[in-house]
Short mmCIF file of C-alpha atoms in Angstrom, two decimals:
data_model
loop_
_atom_site.label_atom_id
_atom_site.label_comp_id
_atom_site.label_asym_id
_atom_site.label_seq_id
_atom_site.Cartn_x
_atom_site.Cartn_y
_atom_site.Cartn_z
CA UNK A 275 4.14 12.64 -12.68
CA UNK A 276 6.81 14.76 -14.37
CA UNK A 277 4.35 15.54 -17.17
CA UNK A 278 1.83 16.90 -14.64
CA UNK A 279 4.48 19.15 -13.12
CA UNK A 280 5.39 20.47 -16.58
CA UNK A 281 1.74 21.26 -17.34
CA UNK A 282 1.35 23.20 -14.08
CA UNK A 283 4.45 25.24 -14.89
CA UNK A 284 3.34 25.82 -18.50
CA UNK A 285 -0.17 26.98 -17.60
CA UNK A 286 0.83 28.94 -14.51
CA UNK A 287 -1.05 32.08 -15.56
CA UNK A 288 -4.29 30.19 -16.19
CA UNK A 289 -4.01 28.45 -12.83
CA UNK A 290 -3.57 31.84 -11.14
CA UNK A 291 -6.76 33.10 -12.83
CA UNK A 292 -8.62 30.01 -11.61
CA UNK A 293 -7.31 30.52 -8.08
CA UNK A 294 -8.42 34.17 -8.19
CA UNK A 295 -11.89 33.19 -9.44
CA UNK A 296 -12.29 30.59 -6.68
CA UNK A 297 -11.11 33.05 -4.01
CA UNK A 298 -13.69 35.62 -5.17
CA UNK A 299 -16.55 33.09 -5.15
CA UNK A 300 -15.41 31.24 -2.01
CA UNK A 301 -13.20 33.75 -0.13
CA UNK A 302 -12.97 31.54 2.96
CA UNK A 303 -11.46 28.67 0.96
CA UNK A 304 -8.01 30.23 1.22
CA UNK A 305 -8.46 32.00 4.54
CA UNK A 306 -5.91 29.66 6.14
CA UNK A 307 -3.14 31.20 4.01
CA UNK A 308 -3.26 34.39 6.10
CA UNK A 309 -3.62 32.61 9.42
CA UNK A 310 -1.00 31.40 11.90
CA UNK A 311 -0.13 27.97 13.22
CA UNK A 312 1.68 27.64 16.55
CA UNK A 313 2.75 31.27 16.24
CA UNK A 314 4.10 30.82 12.71
CA UNK A 315 2.69 33.08 10.00
CA UNK A 316 1.67 30.71 7.19
CA UNK A 317 2.10 33.21 4.35
CA UNK A 318 5.66 33.92 5.51
CA UNK A 319 6.29 30.19 5.69
CA UNK A 320 5.02 29.76 2.12
CA UNK A 321 7.27 32.57 0.88
CA UNK A 322 10.20 30.98 2.69
CA UNK A 323 9.50 27.67 0.94
CA UNK A 324 9.66 29.42 -2.43
CA UNK A 325 12.92 31.17 -1.53
CA UNK A 326 14.37 27.88 -0.28
CA UNK A 327 13.56 26.15 -3.57
CA UNK A 328 15.26 28.99 -5.43
CA UNK A 329 18.27 28.72 -3.16
CA UNK A 330 18.72 25.08 -4.17
CA UNK A 331 19.20 26.20 -7.78
CA UNK A 332 21.93 28.72 -6.93
CA UNK A 333 25.64 28.51 -6.30
CA UNK A 334 27.93 30.95 -4.54
CA UNK A 335 29.64 31.69 -7.86
CA UNK A 336 26.34 33.10 -9.17
CA UNK A 337 26.45 35.92 -6.63
CA UNK A 338 30.17 36.51 -7.00
CA UNK A 339 29.78 36.95 -10.76
CA UNK A 340 26.91 39.39 -10.26
CA UNK A 341 28.87 41.67 -7.94
CA UNK A 342 31.85 41.59 -10.24
CA UNK A 343 29.63 43.54 -12.63
CA UNK A 344 27.82 46.07 -10.43
CA UNK A 345 26.31 47.97 -13.37
CA UNK A 346 23.22 45.74 -13.40
CA UNK A 347 22.69 46.32 -9.69
CA UNK A 348 23.01 50.10 -10.12
CA UNK A 349 20.56 50.13 -13.04
CA UNK A 350 18.02 48.01 -11.16
CA UNK A 351 18.20 50.09 -7.98
CA UNK A 352 17.90 53.34 -9.95
CA UNK A 353 14.83 52.04 -11.77
CA UNK A 354 13.26 50.99 -8.47
CA UNK A 355 13.82 54.18 -6.51
CA UNK A 356 13.71 56.85 -9.21
CA UNK A 357 11.45 55.78 -12.07
CA UNK A 358 8.80 53.89 -10.07
CA UNK A 359 8.07 56.67 -7.53
CA UNK A 360 8.02 59.38 -10.20
CA UNK A 361 5.70 57.31 -12.38
CA UNK A 362 3.37 56.80 -9.40
CA UNK A 363 3.31 60.53 -8.69
CA UNK A 364 2.62 61.29 -12.37
CA UNK A 365 -0.33 58.88 -12.48
CA UNK A 366 -1.73 60.24 -9.21
CA UNK A 367 -1.54 63.79 -10.56
CA UNK A 368 -2.97 62.87 -13.97
CA UNK A 369 -6.03 61.23 -12.40
CA UNK A 370 -6.36 63.78 -9.55
CA UNK A 371 -6.33 61.14 -6.83
CA UNK A 372 -6.94 62.25 -3.25
CA UNK A 373 -4.14 62.34 -0.68
CA UNK A 374 -4.77 58.84 0.72
CA UNK A 375 -4.84 57.16 -2.69
CA UNK A 376 -1.81 59.16 -3.83
CA UNK A 377 0.11 58.02 -0.76
CA UNK A 378 -0.86 54.41 -1.43
CA UNK A 379 0.16 54.60 -5.07
CA UNK A 380 3.52 56.16 -4.25
CA UNK A 381 4.15 53.58 -1.52
CA UNK A 382 3.61 50.85 -4.10
CA UNK A 383 6.21 52.61 -6.24
CA UNK A 384 8.75 53.15 -3.48
CA UNK A 385 8.78 49.76 -1.75
CA UNK A 386 11.21 47.13 -3.11
CA UNK A 387 9.98 44.27 -5.27
CA UNK A 388 10.62 41.70 -2.57
CA UNK A 389 10.32 37.97 -3.08
CA UNK A 390 7.67 38.28 -5.81
CA UNK A 391 10.24 39.45 -8.37
CA UNK A 392 12.54 36.59 -7.42
CA UNK A 393 9.75 34.06 -7.89
CA UNK A 394 8.75 35.38 -11.32
CA UNK A 395 12.40 35.45 -12.41
CA UNK A 396 12.78 31.88 -11.16
CA UNK A 397 9.70 30.68 -13.05
CA UNK A 398 10.78 32.55 -16.20
CA UNK A 399 14.22 30.90 -15.99
CA UNK A 400 15.90 34.29 -15.76
CA UNK A 401 18.96 35.41 -13.83
CA UNK A 402 17.77 34.44 -10.35
CA UNK A 403 21.07 35.37 -8.70
CA UNK A 404 20.79 38.90 -10.10
CA UNK A 405 17.16 39.15 -9.02
CA UNK A 406 17.93 37.95 -5.50
CA UNK A 407 20.89 40.34 -5.30
CA UNK A 408 18.69 43.24 -6.41
CA UNK A 409 16.07 42.25 -3.86
CA UNK A 410 18.64 42.06 -1.09
CA UNK A 411 20.21 45.45 -1.91
CA UNK A 412 16.91 47.28 -2.51
CA UNK A 413 15.37 45.83 0.66
CA UNK A 414 18.35 46.70 2.86
CA UNK A 415 18.26 50.36 1.77
CA UNK A 416 14.45 50.60 1.73
CA UNK A 417 14.12 51.63 5.42
CA UNK A 418 15.94 54.84 4.47
CA UNK A 419 14.87 55.47 0.88
CA UNK A 420 11.17 54.52 1.09
CA UNK A 421 10.17 57.10 3.74
CA UNK A 422 12.61 59.68 2.36
CA UNK A 423 11.26 59.49 -1.20
CA UNK A 424 7.66 59.49 0.03
CA UNK A 425 8.39 62.51 2.20
CA UNK A 426 9.96 64.37 -0.73
CA UNK A 427 7.12 63.55 -3.10
CA UNK A 428 4.02 64.04 -0.93
CA UNK A 429 5.32 65.41 2.36
CA UNK A 430 4.14 62.55 4.57
CA UNK A 431 6.38 60.58 6.91
CA UNK A 432 5.99 56.80 7.09
CA UNK A 433 6.07 55.23 10.53
CA UNK A 434 7.71 51.79 10.72
CA UNK A 435 10.17 49.77 12.78
CA UNK A 436 13.41 49.15 10.82
CA UNK A 437 14.53 46.46 13.31
CA UNK A 438 11.36 44.43 12.74
CA UNK A 439 11.76 44.92 8.99
CA UNK A 440 15.34 43.68 9.11
CA UNK A 441 14.37 40.60 11.16
CA UNK A 442 11.55 39.85 8.72
CA UNK A 443 13.93 40.08 5.75
CA UNK A 444 16.39 37.71 7.41
CA UNK A 445 13.69 35.18 8.30
CA UNK A 446 11.76 35.17 5.03
CA UNK A 447 14.49 35.81 2.44
CA UNK A 448 18.05 35.39 3.67
CA UNK A 449 17.79 32.24 5.83
CA UNK A 450 15.79 30.13 3.30
CA UNK A 451 18.13 31.07 0.45
CA UNK A 452 21.22 30.26 2.53
CA UNK A 453 19.72 26.89 3.50
CA UNK A 454 19.00 26.19 -0.16
CA UNK A 455 22.56 27.16 -1.11
CA UNK A 456 23.96 24.86 1.58
CA UNK A 457 21.80 21.96 0.36
CA UNK A 458 22.96 22.56 -3.21
CA UNK A 459 26.58 22.72 -2.06
CA UNK A 460 26.35 19.50 -0.03
CA UNK A 461 24.12 17.52 -2.40
CA UNK A 462 24.47 19.00 -5.92
CA UNK A 463 23.28 15.86 -7.73
CA UNK A 464 20.14 15.67 -5.62
CA UNK A 465 19.35 19.37 -6.24
CA UNK A 466 19.95 18.90 -9.95
CA UNK A 467 17.22 16.24 -10.01
CA UNK A 468 14.87 18.58 -8.16
CA UNK A 469 15.11 21.29 -10.83
CA UNK A 470 12.40 19.61 -12.91
CA UNK A 471 9.91 19.88 -10.04
CA UNK A 472 10.77 23.02 -8.07
CA UNK A 473 9.22 25.58 -10.47
CA UNK A 474 5.89 23.76 -10.12
CA UNK A 475 6.13 23.83 -6.33
CA UNK A 476 6.81 27.59 -6.50
CA UNK A 477 3.88 28.08 -8.89
CA UNK A 478 1.44 26.31 -6.58
CA UNK A 479 2.64 28.24 -3.53
CA UNK A 480 2.32 31.58 -5.34
CA UNK A 481 -1.22 30.69 -6.44
CA UNK A 482 -2.14 29.93 -2.83
CA UNK A 483 -0.71 33.25 -1.63
CA UNK A 484 -2.51 35.26 -4.32
CA UNK A 485 -5.81 33.46 -3.65
CA UNK A 486 -5.46 34.02 0.08
CA UNK A 487 -4.79 37.74 -0.24
CA UNK A 488 -7.57 38.31 -2.77
CA UNK A 489 -10.08 36.26 -0.77
CA UNK A 490 -9.33 38.26 2.38
CA UNK A 491 -9.77 41.56 0.50
CA UNK A 492 -12.73 40.56 -1.67
CA UNK A 493 -15.02 43.39 -0.56
CA UNK A 494 -12.37 46.08 -0.97
CA UNK A 495 -11.53 44.80 -4.47
CA UNK A 496 -15.15 44.57 -5.64
CA UNK A 497 -16.09 47.99 -4.28
CA UNK A 498 -13.07 49.80 -5.73
CA UNK A 499 -13.90 52.53 -8.23
CA UNK A 500 -13.11 52.15 -11.93
CA UNK A 501 -10.56 54.99 -11.78
CA UNK A 502 -8.54 53.23 -9.06
CA UNK A 503 -8.50 49.99 -11.03
CA UNK A 504 -7.42 51.83 -14.19
CA UNK A 505 -4.57 53.55 -12.33
CA UNK A 506 -3.40 50.27 -10.81
CA UNK A 507 -3.43 48.53 -14.19
CA UNK A 508 -1.59 51.44 -15.80
CA UNK A 509 1.02 51.46 -13.05
CA UNK A 510 1.61 47.75 -13.55
CA UNK A 511 1.90 47.79 -17.34
CA UNK A 512 3.95 50.99 -17.49
CA UNK A 513 6.33 49.52 -14.92
CA UNK A 514 6.66 46.38 -17.04
CA UNK A 515 7.33 48.38 -20.22
CA UNK A 516 9.85 50.68 -18.55
CA UNK A 517 11.50 47.72 -16.85
CA UNK A 518 11.96 45.89 -20.12
CA UNK A 519 13.16 49.06 -21.83
CA UNK A 520 15.72 49.94 -19.16
CA UNK A 521 16.92 46.34 -18.93
CA UNK A 522 17.37 46.27 -22.70
#
């Protein structure tokens, strides 16, 4: 059984590609991921499961050590809210995108990484405490910085409810991580045994989420123009390169 879990973790990228292929051929296969059950949003529940598993690998000392060295937090936040939006604006200008596409591209650049960055850091065996801390800080300040930066760059105001956003953050991110921390604090030996299996659980959940989102947006994805796809790919890879460079 342990060997199977190790294989899933090792070939995570290939499994994602398979999930994407299946969702494009049979888009309804993962329709349930975006549905609700007894008023509970399933995709939010899945994300909470991932955050809970990460919480079980963390200790309070991890966060204390991070905030004793705030330089990493400052660098990460600066990269998120300065470099990403400016890169999005540059790409939109270079490819002469219309106003709607420019707004979408800049929004992608100005919103925080969210739980996705925490999951990838977790699977890559990186500094999860730092990633979670960056997510928490960037998300808390996003209700102010996201519309402000977008307004400065393209002159459009974003309409959203900061109270709902805050509640969503608490439910999906903060509560599961705290519960995981508590479990690790109360039963450290048990959580230590789980470490061999939790990355695989996270991998499977992420595959389900990706397949669900792609299946639901199959038509929009397949009918997108080549220019849009090129810009999206460039934004992704340039962000990765700049992220590695700044981190280094």
